[in-house]
Tab-separated table of C-alpha atoms and ligand atoms in Angstrom:
chain	number	residue	atom	x	y	z
A	1	UNK	CA	30.836	6.694	-2.764
A	2	UNK	CA	33.900	5.129	-4.283
A	3	UNK	CA	35.144	2.227	-2.450
A	4	UNK	CA	32.233	1.790	-0.293
A	5	UNK	CA	30.325	-1.471	-0.323
A	6	UNK	CA	26.903	-1.535	-1.896
A	7	UNK	CA	24.002	-0.952	0.481
A	8	UNK	CA	22.093	-4.616	1.044
A	9	UNK	CA	18.339	-4.448	0.397
A	10	UNK	CA	15.756	-7.266	1.052
A	11	UNK	CA	12.696	-6.578	-0.881
A	12	UNK	CA	9.617	-7.902	0.435
A	13	UNK	CA	6.488	-8.407	-2.021
A	14	UNK	CA	9.084	-8.105	-4.922
A	15	UNK	CA	6.606	-9.005	-7.587
A	16	UNK	CA	4.082	-6.273	-6.737
A	17	UNK	CA	4.001	-2.987	-8.210
A	18	UNK	CA	6.419	-1.346	-5.540
A	19	UNK	CA	8.587	-4.529	-5.417
A	20	UNK	CA	9.170	-4.453	-9.287
A	21	UNK	CA	9.981	-0.866	-9.236
A	22	UNK	CA	12.361	-1.091	-6.508
A	23	UNK	CA	14.159	-3.841	-8.387
A	24	UNK	CA	14.277	-1.624	-11.317
A	25	UNK	CA	15.851	1.077	-9.323
A	26	UNK	CA	18.412	-1.279	-7.950
A	27	UNK	CA	19.094	-2.565	-11.398
A	28	UNK	CA	20.156	0.834	-12.532
A	29	UNK	CA	22.610	1.256	-9.533
A	30	UNK	CA	24.502	-1.987	-9.005
A	31	UNK	CA	27.410	-0.140	-7.538
A	32	UNK	CA	25.327	1.282	-4.950
A	33	UNK	CA	22.659	-1.488	-4.014
A	34	UNK	CA	22.514	-5.199	-3.864
A	35	UNK	CA	19.560	-7.407	-3.305
A	36	UNK	CA	20.323	-9.797	-0.439
A	37	UNK	CA	16.607	-10.983	0.199
A	38	UNK	CA	13.618	-11.360	-1.795
A	39	UNK	CA	9.919	-12.479	-1.123
A	40	UNK	CA	7.027	-12.996	-3.079
A	41	UNK	CA	3.337	-14.416	-2.070
A	42	UNK	CA	2.642	-16.658	-4.824
A	43	UNK	CA	4.460	-15.581	-7.841
A	44	UNK	CA	7.242	-18.289	-7.627
A	45	UNK	CA	8.462	-18.184	-11.228
A	46	UNK	CA	8.950	-14.387	-10.827
A	47	UNK	CA	10.760	-14.698	-7.541
A	48	UNK	CA	13.165	-17.440	-8.760
A	49	UNK	CA	13.987	-15.150	-11.822
A	50	UNK	CA	14.610	-12.103	-9.658
A	51	UNK	CA	16.745	-14.243	-7.253
A	52	UNK	CA	18.779	-15.497	-10.131
A	53	UNK	CA	19.137	-12.086	-11.724
A	54	UNK	CA	20.549	-10.437	-8.340
A	55	UNK	CA	22.361	-13.611	-7.073
A	56	UNK	CA	20.200	-13.442	-4.067
A	57	UNK	CA	20.393	-16.436	-1.791
A	58	UNK	CA	17.569	-15.733	0.801
A	59	UNK	CA	14.156	-16.168	-0.542
A	60	UNK	CA	10.673	-16.739	0.762
A	61	UNK	CA	7.310	-17.596	-1.032
A	62	UNK	CA	4.836	-16.778	1.898
A	63	UNK	CA	1.764	-18.453	0.087
A	64	UNK	CA	3.793	-21.752	0.557
A	65	UNK	CA	6.068	-21.208	3.306
A	66	UNK	CA	3.951	-18.926	5.623
A	67	UNK	CA	4.505	-15.563	6.814
A	68	UNK	CA	7.049	-16.500	9.505
A	69	UNK	CA	9.253	-17.350	6.554
A	70	UNK	CA	9.879	-13.625	6.102
A	71	UNK	CA	11.561	-13.489	9.477
A	72	UNK	CA	14.388	-15.639	8.378
A	73	UNK	CA	14.901	-13.612	5.126
A	74	UNK	CA	15.008	-10.241	7.242
A	75	UNK	CA	17.612	-11.843	9.698
A	76	UNK	CA	19.648	-14.104	7.576
A	77	UNK	CA	19.871	-11.793	4.422
A	78	UNK	CA	22.166	-9.451	6.430
A	79	UNK	CA	20.368	-6.673	4.789
A	80	UNK	CA	20.984	-3.148	5.746
A	81	UNK	CA	17.531	-2.002	4.651
A	82	UNK	CA	14.112	-3.862	4.293
A	83	UNK	CA	11.783	-2.699	1.648
A	84	UNK	CA	8.288	-3.485	2.618
A	85	UNK	CA	6.050	-3.672	-0.685
A	86	UNK	CA	3.761	-6.169	0.765
A	87	UNK	CA	-0.001	-5.246	0.392
A	88	UNK	CA	-2.432	-5.157	3.107
A	89	UNK	CA	-2.382	-5.947	6.766
A	90	UNK	CA	-0.041	-8.967	6.174
A	91	UNK	CA	2.650	-6.316	5.831
A	92	UNK	CA	2.609	-5.239	9.696
A	93	UNK	CA	4.626	-8.081	11.137
A	94	UNK	CA	7.315	-7.984	8.491
A	95	UNK	CA	7.741	-4.346	9.608
A	96	UNK	CA	7.736	-5.271	13.148
A	97	UNK	CA	10.376	-7.886	12.472
A	98	UNK	CA	12.521	-5.532	10.510
A	99	UNK	CA	12.584	-2.980	12.985
A	100	UNK	CA	13.086	-5.420	16.032
A	101	UNK	CA	16.110	-6.625	14.007
A	102	UNK	CA	17.355	-3.029	13.963
A	103	UNK	CA	16.958	-2.781	10.099
A	104	UNK	CA	16.234	0.580	8.280
A	105	UNK	CA	12.566	0.087	6.843
A	106	UNK	CA	11.521	1.508	3.528
A	107	UNK	CA	7.942	1.514	3.996
A	108	UNK	CA	5.399	1.392	1.065
A	109	UNK	CA	3.017	-0.810	3.244
A	110	UNK	CA	0.570	1.870	4.486
A	111	UNK	CA	-1.266	-0.653	7.021
A	112	UNK	CA	2.092	-0.714	9.090
A	113	UNK	CA	1.366	2.877	10.010
A	114	UNK	CA	-2.297	3.107	9.827
A	115	UNK	CA	-2.831	0.044	12.076
A	116	UNK	CA	-0.150	0.469	14.481
A	117	UNK	CA	1.244	4.152	13.903
A	118	UNK	CA	1.166	4.519	17.954
A	119	UNK	CA	3.661	1.672	18.375
A	120	UNK	CA	5.840	1.621	15.052
A	121	UNK	CA	7.765	4.803	15.466
A	122	UNK	CA	8.584	4.177	19.065
A	123	UNK	CA	9.968	0.741	18.180
A	124	UNK	CA	12.132	2.113	15.345
A	125	UNK	CA	13.442	4.724	17.891
A	126	UNK	CA	14.181	1.956	20.578
A	127	UNK	CA	16.133	-0.443	17.952
A	128	UNK	CA	17.860	2.785	16.331
A	129	UNK	CA	16.294	1.943	13.060
A	130	UNK	CA	14.916	4.540	10.500
A	131	UNK	CA	11.564	4.760	9.020
A	132	UNK	CA	11.690	5.813	5.425
A	133	UNK	CA	8.221	6.254	3.685
A	134	UNK	CA	8.126	5.321	0.177
A	135	UNK	CA	4.382	6.712	-0.547
A	136	UNK	CA	4.966	9.778	-2.591
A	137	UNK	CA	3.370	12.255	-0.650
A	138	UNK	CA	5.067	10.967	2.805
A	139	UNK	CA	8.418	10.928	0.944
A	140	UNK	CA	7.948	14.482	-0.245
A	141	UNK	CA	6.892	15.576	3.335
A	142	UNK	CA	9.586	13.610	4.954
A	143	UNK	CA	12.295	15.542	2.887
A	144	UNK	CA	10.501	18.764	3.280
A	145	UNK	CA	10.567	18.186	7.011
A	146	UNK	CA	14.149	17.202	7.062
A	147	UNK	CA	15.113	20.468	5.506
A	148	UNK	CA	12.732	22.873	7.172
A	149	UNK	CA	13.139	21.342	10.541
A	150	UNK	CA	9.793	19.525	12.043
A	151	UNK	CA	9.525	22.318	14.763
A	152	UNK	CA	9.192	25.133	12.242
A	153	UNK	CA	6.310	23.481	10.236
A	154	UNK	CA	2.879	23.983	11.406
A	155	UNK	CA	0.735	22.200	8.773
A	156	UNK	CA	1.173	19.657	6.281
A	157	UNK	CA	-0.743	19.578	2.849
A	158	UNK	CA	-1.076	16.248	0.919
A	159	UNK	CA	-1.906	16.492	-2.481
A	160	UNK	CA	-4.506	13.912	-4.251
A	161	UNK	CA	-4.985	13.242	-7.852
A	162	UNK	CA	-8.694	13.130	-7.135
A	163	UNK	CA	-8.781	9.649	-8.897
A	164	UNK	CA	-10.880	8.881	-12.028
A	165	UNK	CA	-14.266	10.290	-10.609
A	166	UNK	CA	-12.832	13.721	-9.708
A	167	UNK	CA	-15.340	15.340	-12.042
A	168	UNK	CA	-17.996	12.596	-12.208
A	169	UNK	CA	-21.389	13.949	-10.872
A	170	UNK	CA	-22.726	12.292	-7.660
A	171	UNK	CA	-25.971	11.176	-9.609
A	172	UNK	CA	-23.730	8.786	-11.647
A	173	UNK	CA	-21.798	7.303	-8.778
A	174	UNK	CA	-24.163	4.304	-8.539
A	175	UNK	CA	-23.360	3.326	-12.198
A	176	UNK	CA	-19.705	3.118	-11.425
A	177	UNK	CA	-18.133	-0.426	-11.963
A	178	UNK	CA	-14.878	-2.007	-10.735
A	179	UNK	CA	-13.456	-1.599	-14.264
A	180	UNK	CA	-14.108	2.116	-14.343
A	181	UNK	CA	-12.514	2.537	-10.954
A	182	UNK	CA	-9.405	0.664	-12.202
A	183	UNK	CA	-8.724	3.379	-14.596
A	184	UNK	CA	-6.513	5.742	-12.527
A	185	UNK	CA	-5.434	8.996	-14.386
A	186	UNK	CA	-1.965	9.479	-13.319
A	187	UNK	CA	-0.582	6.568	-11.424
A	188	UNK	CA	-0.165	2.871	-12.324
A	189	UNK	CA	-0.503	0.778	-9.123
A	190	UNK	CA	-2.046	-2.275	-7.843
A	191	UNK	CA	-5.923	-3.033	-7.776
A	192	UNK	CA	-6.778	-2.473	-4.229
A	193	UNK	CA	-5.085	0.908	-3.912
A	194	UNK	CA	-6.479	1.971	-7.296
A	195	UNK	CA	-9.986	1.554	-5.873
A	196	UNK	CA	-8.824	3.356	-2.680
A	197	UNK	CA	-7.746	6.265	-5.065
A	198	UNK	CA	-11.205	6.197	-6.397
A	199	UNK	CA	-12.886	6.481	-3.263
A	200	UNK	CA	-10.304	8.880	-1.759
A	201	UNK	CA	-9.895	6.278	1.075
A	202	UNK	CA	-6.247	6.048	-0.031
A	203	UNK	CA	-5.985	9.731	0.831
A	204	UNK	CA	-7.700	9.028	4.094
A	205	UNK	CA	-5.287	6.199	4.842
A	206	UNK	CA	-2.436	8.805	4.026
A	207	UNK	CA	-3.996	11.348	6.334
A	208	UNK	CA	-3.633	8.958	9.219
A	209	UNK	CA	-0.244	7.701	8.041
A	210	UNK	CA	1.136	11.292	7.994
A	211	UNK	CA	-0.401	12.127	11.407
A	212	UNK	CA	1.491	9.335	13.020
A	213	UNK	CA	4.515	9.133	11.313
A	214	UNK	CA	5.225	13.053	11.592
A	215	UNK	CA	3.303	13.914	14.707
A	216	UNK	CA	0.757	16.105	13.307
A	217	UNK	CA	-2.877	16.660	14.579
A	218	UNK	CA	-5.170	15.443	11.870
A	219	UNK	CA	-6.617	18.881	11.899
A	220	UNK	CA	-3.377	20.098	11.021
A	221	UNK	CA	-3.192	18.089	7.763
A	222	UNK	CA	-4.939	19.322	4.777
A	223	UNK	CA	-5.754	17.515	1.561
A	224	UNK	CA	-5.666	19.431	-1.781
A	225	UNK	CA	-6.862	17.775	-4.952
A	226	UNK	CA	-4.228	18.400	-7.582
A	227	UNK	CA	-5.014	16.521	-10.788
A	228	UNK	CA	-1.468	16.991	-12.374
A	229	UNK	CA	0.188	14.798	-9.419
A	230	UNK	CA	3.295	16.976	-9.724
A	231	UNK	CA	3.318	18.526	-6.314
A	232	UNK	CA	3.258	15.733	-3.893
A	233	UNK	CA	3.305	17.589	-0.401
A	234	UNK	CA	3.584	21.103	0.851
A	235	UNK	CA	4.657	22.089	4.258
A	236	UNK	CA	3.438	25.284	5.954
A	237	UNK	CA	5.482	27.315	8.289
A	238	UNK	CA	4.369	29.508	11.259
A	239	UNK	CA	4.400	32.697	9.095
A	240	UNK	CA	2.060	31.082	6.546
A	241	UNK	CA	4.566	30.244	3.758
A	242	UNK	CA	4.159	27.202	1.998
A	243	UNK	CA	7.214	24.970	0.665
A	244	UNK	CA	6.362	22.356	-1.951
A	245	UNK	CA	8.262	19.388	-3.395
A	246	UNK	CA	7.390	19.003	-7.235
A	247	UNK	CA	8.426	16.060	-9.498
A	248	UNK	CA	6.894	14.181	-12.416
A	249	UNK	CA	4.725	11.228	-10.927
A	250	UNK	CA	7.070	8.232	-10.781
A	251	UNK	CA	7.507	5.988	-7.720
A	252	UNK	CA	10.997	5.324	-8.641
A	253	UNK	CA	11.924	8.588	-7.290
A	254	UNK	CA	10.573	7.840	-3.478
A	255	UNK	CA	12.065	4.444	-3.780
A	256	UNK	CA	15.411	5.808	-4.573
A	257	UNK	CA	15.353	8.347	-2.066
A	258	UNK	CA	14.360	5.848	0.676
A	259	UNK	CA	17.331	3.437	-0.404
A	260	UNK	CA	19.803	6.199	-0.766
A	261	UNK	CA	18.973	7.902	2.606
A	262	UNK	CA	20.598	9.514	4.435
A	263	UNK	CA	22.752	10.294	1.244
A	264	UNK	CA	21.099	12.335	-1.472
A	265	UNK	CA	19.540	10.225	-4.415
A	266	UNK	CA	22.062	9.920	-7.340
A	267	UNK	CA	21.148	11.212	-10.782
A	268	UNK	CA	18.647	8.884	-12.176
A	269	UNK	CA	18.061	9.884	-15.649
A	270	UNK	CA	14.649	11.188	-14.856
A	271	UNK	CA	13.663	14.300	-16.699
A	272	UNK	CA	13.432	17.040	-14.214
A	273	UNK	CA	10.608	19.562	-14.597
A	274	UNK	CA	12.155	22.758	-16.569
A	275	UNK	CA	10.121	25.468	-15.354
A	276	UNK	CA	10.514	28.502	-17.530
A	277	UNK	CA	11.283	26.329	-20.509
A	278	UNK	CA	7.856	24.701	-20.905
A	279	UNK	CA	4.397	25.630	-19.862
A	280	UNK	CA	3.117	23.910	-16.917
A	281	UNK	CA	-0.364	24.754	-15.292
A	282	UNK	CA	-0.921	23.087	-11.850
A	283	UNK	CA	-4.074	23.653	-10.158
A	284	UNK	CA	-5.447	22.762	-6.617
A	285	UNK	CA	-9.166	22.229	-5.336
A	286	UNK	CA	-10.876	21.356	-2.212
A	287	UNK	CA	-11.810	17.795	-2.005
A	288	UNK	CA	-15.554	17.033	-2.555
A	289	UNK	CA	-15.978	15.739	1.165
A	290	UNK	CA	-19.740	15.089	1.024
A	291	UNK	CA	-19.327	13.149	-2.323
A	292	UNK	CA	-16.298	11.217	-0.998
A	293	UNK	CA	-17.109	10.420	2.462
A	294	UNK	CA	-14.203	7.879	3.017
A	295	UNK	CA	-12.073	11.010	3.416
A	296	UNK	CA	-13.781	12.777	6.316
A	297	UNK	CA	-14.507	9.287	7.769
A	298	UNK	CA	-10.627	8.958	7.977
A	299	UNK	CA	-10.193	12.171	9.828
A	300	UNK	CA	-12.866	10.885	12.248
A	301	UNK	CA	-10.833	7.718	12.576
A	302	UNK	CA	-7.597	9.701	13.230
A	303	UNK	CA	-9.073	11.790	15.863
A	304	UNK	CA	-10.697	8.780	17.525
A	305	UNK	CA	-7.368	6.831	17.802
A	306	UNK	CA	-5.679	3.745	17.019
A	307	UNK	CA	-8.699	1.139	17.179
A	308	UNK	CA	-10.629	3.405	15.081
A	309	UNK	CA	-7.772	3.605	12.456
A	310	UNK	CA	-7.427	-0.172	12.402
A	311	UNK	CA	-11.158	-0.618	12.091
A	312	UNK	CA	-11.177	2.021	9.218
A	313	UNK	CA	-8.298	0.140	7.380
A	314	UNK	CA	-9.682	-3.382	7.684
A	315	UNK	CA	-13.387	-2.534	7.010
A	316	UNK	CA	-12.306	-0.503	3.946
A	317	UNK	CA	-9.986	-3.526	2.666
A	318	UNK	CA	-13.247	-5.847	2.929
A	319	UNK	CA	-15.308	-3.245	1.261
A	320	UNK	CA	-12.731	-2.823	-1.654
A	321	UNK	CA	-12.562	-6.635	-2.224
A	322	UNK	CA	-16.545	-6.690	-2.391
A	323	UNK	CA	-16.470	-3.822	-4.816
A	324	UNK	CA	-13.928	-5.585	-6.942
A	325	UNK	CA	-16.076	-8.705	-7.304
A	326	UNK	CA	-19.221	-6.684	-7.837
A	327	UNK	CA	-20.794	-7.215	-4.355
A	328	UNK	CA	-21.430	-3.797	-3.288
A	329	UNK	CA	-21.658	-0.561	-5.369
A	330	UNK	CA	-19.213	2.511	-5.213
A	331	UNK	CA	-21.823	4.380	-3.271
A	332	UNK	CA	-21.872	1.726	-0.359
A	333	UNK	CA	-18.458	2.043	1.031
A	334	UNK	CA	-19.508	4.448	3.775
A	335	UNK	CA	-22.248	1.959	4.737
A	336	UNK	CA	-20.041	-0.938	5.105
A	337	UNK	CA	-17.043	1.042	6.987
A	338	UNK	CA	-18.517	3.744	8.941
A	339	UNK	CA	-20.490	1.665	11.458
A	340	UNK	CA	-17.495	-0.467	11.979
A	341	UNK	CA	-15.295	2.493	12.783
A	342	UNK	CA	-17.940	3.733	15.346
A	343	UNK	CA	-18.469	0.255	16.903
A	344	UNK	CA	-14.751	-0.363	17.355
A	345	UNK	CA	-13.160	2.943	18.294
A	346	UNK	CA	-13.451	2.283	22.107
A	347	UNK	CA	-11.537	-0.945	21.855
A	348	UNK	CA	-8.004	-1.347	23.318
A	349	UNK	CA	-5.312	-1.191	20.709
A	350	UNK	CA	-2.216	-0.731	22.918
A	351	UNK	CA	-0.264	-3.728	21.532
A	352	UNK	CA	0.366	-5.568	18.129
A	353	UNK	CA	-2.006	-8.596	19.560
A	354	UNK	CA	-4.770	-5.913	20.618
A	355	UNK	CA	-4.534	-4.242	17.146
A	356	UNK	CA	-4.884	-7.449	15.465
A	357	UNK	CA	-8.015	-8.479	17.426
A	358	UNK	CA	-9.713	-5.167	16.284
A	359	UNK	CA	-8.600	-5.775	12.750
A	360	UNK	CA	-10.266	-9.168	12.918
A	361	UNK	CA	-13.359	-7.946	14.511
A	362	UNK	CA	-13.533	-5.106	12.063
A	363	UNK	CA	-13.337	-7.473	8.958
A	364	UNK	CA	-16.232	-9.959	10.308
A	365	UNK	CA	-18.356	-6.951	11.283
A	366	UNK	CA	-17.728	-5.452	7.719
A	367	UNK	CA	-18.475	-8.654	6.088
A	368	UNK	CA	-21.809	-8.852	7.884
A	369	UNK	CA	-22.689	-5.361	6.751
A	370	UNK	CA	-21.744	-6.118	3.262
A	371	UNK	CA	-23.859	-9.210	3.203
A	372	UNK	CA	-26.829	-7.151	4.370
A	373	UNK	CA	-26.134	-4.342	1.873
A	374	UNK	CA	-26.021	-7.124	-0.856
A	375	UNK	CA	-29.109	-8.771	0.277
A	376	UNK	CA	-31.033	-5.424	-0.141
A	377	UNK	CA	-29.804	-4.753	-3.591
B	401	LIG	MG1	0.286	8.164	-2.209
């Protein structure tokens, strides 16, 4: 590394959970990384502080300047890698702009792949840009596949913490309120993804993401509930052997891996698991599919194709917002999302514009269903 210029990173969504942790990682390795672009949606003071700290000249406040302002941050910052930590469907266009500019993309925005997984990897390949997943499971799977060779892996296993209601009886689900769902046992994250972890919609989105990113049929992706969140993913080879990636739950690790790629991550002061020195029990369970219908519904969407996946994502986002403001119950997610997936799965989704049309229709359809559900309650 000595003598090489630091890698230049633009961090989009720098005041969110992923953005802050990305800046924390960069702060630790000033000789390796610099920040040349930053964006936030509305947190102007925090954006200014970060820009001052990292002497970053290119910034955008999308809540004031519009989403398009990210285009100039991506293009003018001279970044080698764009970290997309924007929450929700708003993160898709910045991913497209980054790849069109030929920039490597460290992707924490799941929606980019769930909504447009049929287009994004091909776009990256055309522009010679690398897609580097920042989700812990996909980061783990990415490194397993790099080491084993994609062609040698027949199945993938994503682990799930199971969320705060892993052991809650179904009879008690109707009593769950937003504040209960926001208490995640192992990860500290934003509100929407924490609700998604409680319903297992997050794992559903991750199944779709893994299918598109790594070219697995959905039926060749398993989900194992693993409450310790130490094993992040496993890869199975033709002979039935399983290879796993283990590390304590800390998002800074996949962030550092993505920033460092293709080099190995430097030593980062994390305490590794010392198996054989301390006791460590790991357990794995099948997910309760009948009690958490958002997971099997994601498989159905993944099998049905891109429009169904975009519809699943959009309707789930609307349902999560409704749940957070108390407009629907925890048990209403399926009723708010499943009919939208069925209704829109036959739509065309061969271009970004068609995908956004499906996204918009799914949102309005989900809002209509949620109004009905609220009216009945
Ligand atoms: Mg994850």
